[in-house]
Each structure stands twice: as C-alpha cells, then as structure tokens.
Amino acid sequence: MRTLMVLKIGGSVITDKSKKTREIREEKLRAIGESLKTLWPKPLIIVHGAGTYGHPLAKEYNLNMGYRDPSSLEGFVKTSSSVRQLNSKVVEILNEIGLPCIGIPAGIVFRTRRGIIESVDLDPFLASLDIGVTPVTCGDVTFDRTLKFTVLSGDSIAVYLARKLSAKTLVFATDVDGVYNYRDNERQIIKELKRGAHLRIHYRDIGDATGGMANKIEEAYNAVEAGVEVSIVNGLYPERVVEALLGRPVLGTRLII
Ligand code: IPE
C-alpha cells in the first residue's frame, strides 16, 4: 500500500514527561489533529507513545524483565489499563475534531518474543483503513512468548506496521526539531542522516523503558531498508508533520541508507 502514511506521535508530545502526572497535553494533540484532518481520506495509521501513562509504571515495576512473580502482574495490568485510558482519550479528542478514528489495543493484537514483535492481527487495521477510519494504536504492554509479558514501544509498532504494509512514509513526531549535530557548542539539525553516521552519534540517554532517540533511529532504519521514507520532525509544529507525511521536504531529519 505505497500510499499509506504512518505517524508515531511521541509520548513527550502528548504528555508532559517533566511532570510525570497522567495528563494529556490536549492543545498539542488538538493542533496535530486539526492538521491531520486535512489529509483525510488518505490512508493513515497513528501510533502514539505512552508518555507519563506508561513509562513511570514500566520503570517502577521493571516490566522490561517480564513476569517474575505474581506481584509483577500488578504492574502489567496497571500499565495496560493506564495506556488504554490514554488511547481512549486520544481517540475521543481526534474524533471530536472530526478525524474519524478507532483505538486498536496493541497489547491485544501484537504478540512478542523477548520483546520483539512475532505476530500481529492486521485485520483491524486493514478493515478500518478500508472504510476511511484512522486506526490509532499505542506503545503498550504485550503478552510475550518467552517473558510472559513485556513492554512494546510505539516506535517498534510504527516501524513494524510501516514495513509490513509497505507504507510510503513513516514520520516520528517528537518534541525536538530532529537529530542534532553538536559542534563547537553549536547545534545543527542533521537534514539527512546516514546509517553509518547514526552509529557514531552519542545520544542523550533519557532513561525511558523503551530507550529514547538512539533506539528509535536504529529500529527506523529497518523501515528505510524496506523502501519507506522515514523522517523525524517536531510534533509541536503540526504543519511539519503533515508535510513530512506527504513526503515533502521539511525541517527535520530524514534517514537515508
Ligand atoms: C512505551 O511506549 C510503552 C510503555 C511504557 C508501556 P513508547 O516508547 O512508544 O512511548 P513514548 O513515546 O516514549 O512515550
């Protein structure tokens, strides 16, 4: 489906990671939603991060380690319920704006093995796209064949779907303008980032359960290899998100092999 666009909205765009409270940054989401509406009915899948609805719990209960004892189940179910709430709110807001959306719980349709996606039920995504409804899924906790359960990032989901469904574009909307190059105390946006160069960059570690910018980019190259145009843009500027989804040049970082 070379017309498909996949958008990952970072948890740091729709929640305030500096606060750790479970609150949605509604105006930011509304602004993105208003811009995305202009793309309808072009096929689009939205994946959003868990932000403060997922990371603090994932850390507190060490969910990356999977099932350890019956008490670890508490963390699993609490996180599942929390990200489900966020997903419902996101869907509600986007629908209110007039972008027809439906929430698809990643923890139910994706199955992992040691944290890597092993299988997915694509039917809900395809059926939804078929009738012009935008599927909205998010980073979640999943049932894992080895660990019993684990954390699955929205980045991995977005890359997987973009590859599997041969998307045209995959855009990561983050809270920064793109990937920076720091030189002589000055920073510059890297407009095109080659895989080799990416491996030499030292990224700031933000200590999230799912690994921040370095992991995002490493995974994203799998989509680039499959022919998807991948870029990282600032989600606080919705017009950049839309332009990048359409494959047009925009301020941000484009990944190239
Ligand atoms: C994290 O998803 C999932 C959980 C912590 C349950 P993401 O990794 O996609 O979330 P953000 O974008 O970093 O917030």
mmCIF file of C-alpha atoms and ligand atoms in Angstrom, residues 8-12 15 17 48-55 58 63 79 83 138-141 151-155 208-210 216, ligand 1:
data_model
loop_
_atom_site.group_PDB
_atom_site.id
_atom_site.type_symbol
_atom_site.label_atom_id
_atom_site.label_comp_id
_atom_site.label_asym_id
_atom_site.label_seq_id
_atom_site.Cartn_x
_atom_site.Cartn_y
_atom_site.Cartn_z
ATOM 1 C CA LYS A 8 4.266 7.964 15.563
ATOM 2 C CA ILE A 9 3.381 10.755 17.989
ATOM 3 C CA GLY A 10 5.877 10.698 20.841
ATOM 4 C CA GLY A 11 4.620 10.409 24.389
ATOM 5 C CA SER A 12 6.612 13.558 25.132
ATOM 6 C CA THR A 15 2.019 14.202 27.779
ATOM 7 C CA LYS A 17 7.274 13.935 30.761
ATOM 8 C CA HIS A 48 1.245 7.250 19.922
ATOM 9 C CA GLY A 49 3.640 6.800 22.797
ATOM 10 C CA ALA A 50 2.619 6.014 26.344
ATOM 11 C CA GLY A 51 4.382 9.018 27.892
ATOM 12 C CA THR A 52 3.540 9.549 31.551
ATOM 13 C CA TYR A 53 0.751 6.962 31.284
ATOM 14 C CA GLY A 54 3.292 4.192 30.714
ATOM 15 C CA HIS A 55 6.933 4.948 31.456
ATOM 16 C CA ALA A 58 7.043 0.393 33.476
ATOM 17 C CA LEU A 63 8.243 -4.505 33.273
ATOM 18 C CA THR A 79 0.118 -0.276 32.860
ATOM 19 C CA VAL A 83 -2.256 3.207 28.399
ATOM 20 C CA CYS A 138 -0.002 2.940 21.037
ATOM 21 C CA GLY A 139 3.024 1.710 22.966
ATOM 22 C CA ASP A 140 1.730 -0.920 25.385
ATOM 23 C CA VAL A 141 2.469 -3.995 27.444
ATOM 24 C CA VAL A 151 6.855 -3.547 27.152
ATOM 25 C CA LEU A 152 6.425 -2.825 23.447
ATOM 26 C CA SER A 153 7.262 0.687 22.278
ATOM 27 C CA GLY A 154 5.160 2.669 19.864
ATOM 28 C CA ASP A 155 8.343 3.121 17.802
ATOM 29 C CA ASP A 208 12.955 5.571 29.434
ATOM 30 C CA ALA A 209 11.719 1.991 29.467
ATOM 31 C CA THR A 210 11.965 1.876 25.684
ATOM 32 C CA LYS A 216 14.124 4.841 17.704
HETATM 33 C C1 IPE B 1 6.084 2.964 25.799
HETATM 34 O O1 IPE B 1 5.774 3.352 24.501
HETATM 35 C C2 IPE B 1 5.155 1.881 26.267
HETATM 36 C C3 IPE B 1 5.108 1.738 27.734
HETATM 37 C C4 IPE B 1 5.930 2.302 28.568
HETATM 38 C C5 IPE B 1 4.050 0.887 28.264
HETATM 39 P P1 IPE B 1 6.694 4.436 23.744
HETATM 40 O O2 IPE B 1 8.125 4.108 23.961
HETATM 41 O O3 IPE B 1 6.247 4.472 22.331
HETATM 42 O O4 IPE B 1 6.315 5.777 24.478
HETATM 43 P P2 IPE B 1 7.000 7.211 24.373
HETATM 44 O O5 IPE B 1 6.747 7.771 23.028
HETATM 45 O O6 IPE B 1 8.489 7.032 24.630
HETATM 46 O O7 IPE B 1 6.333 7.965 25.475
#
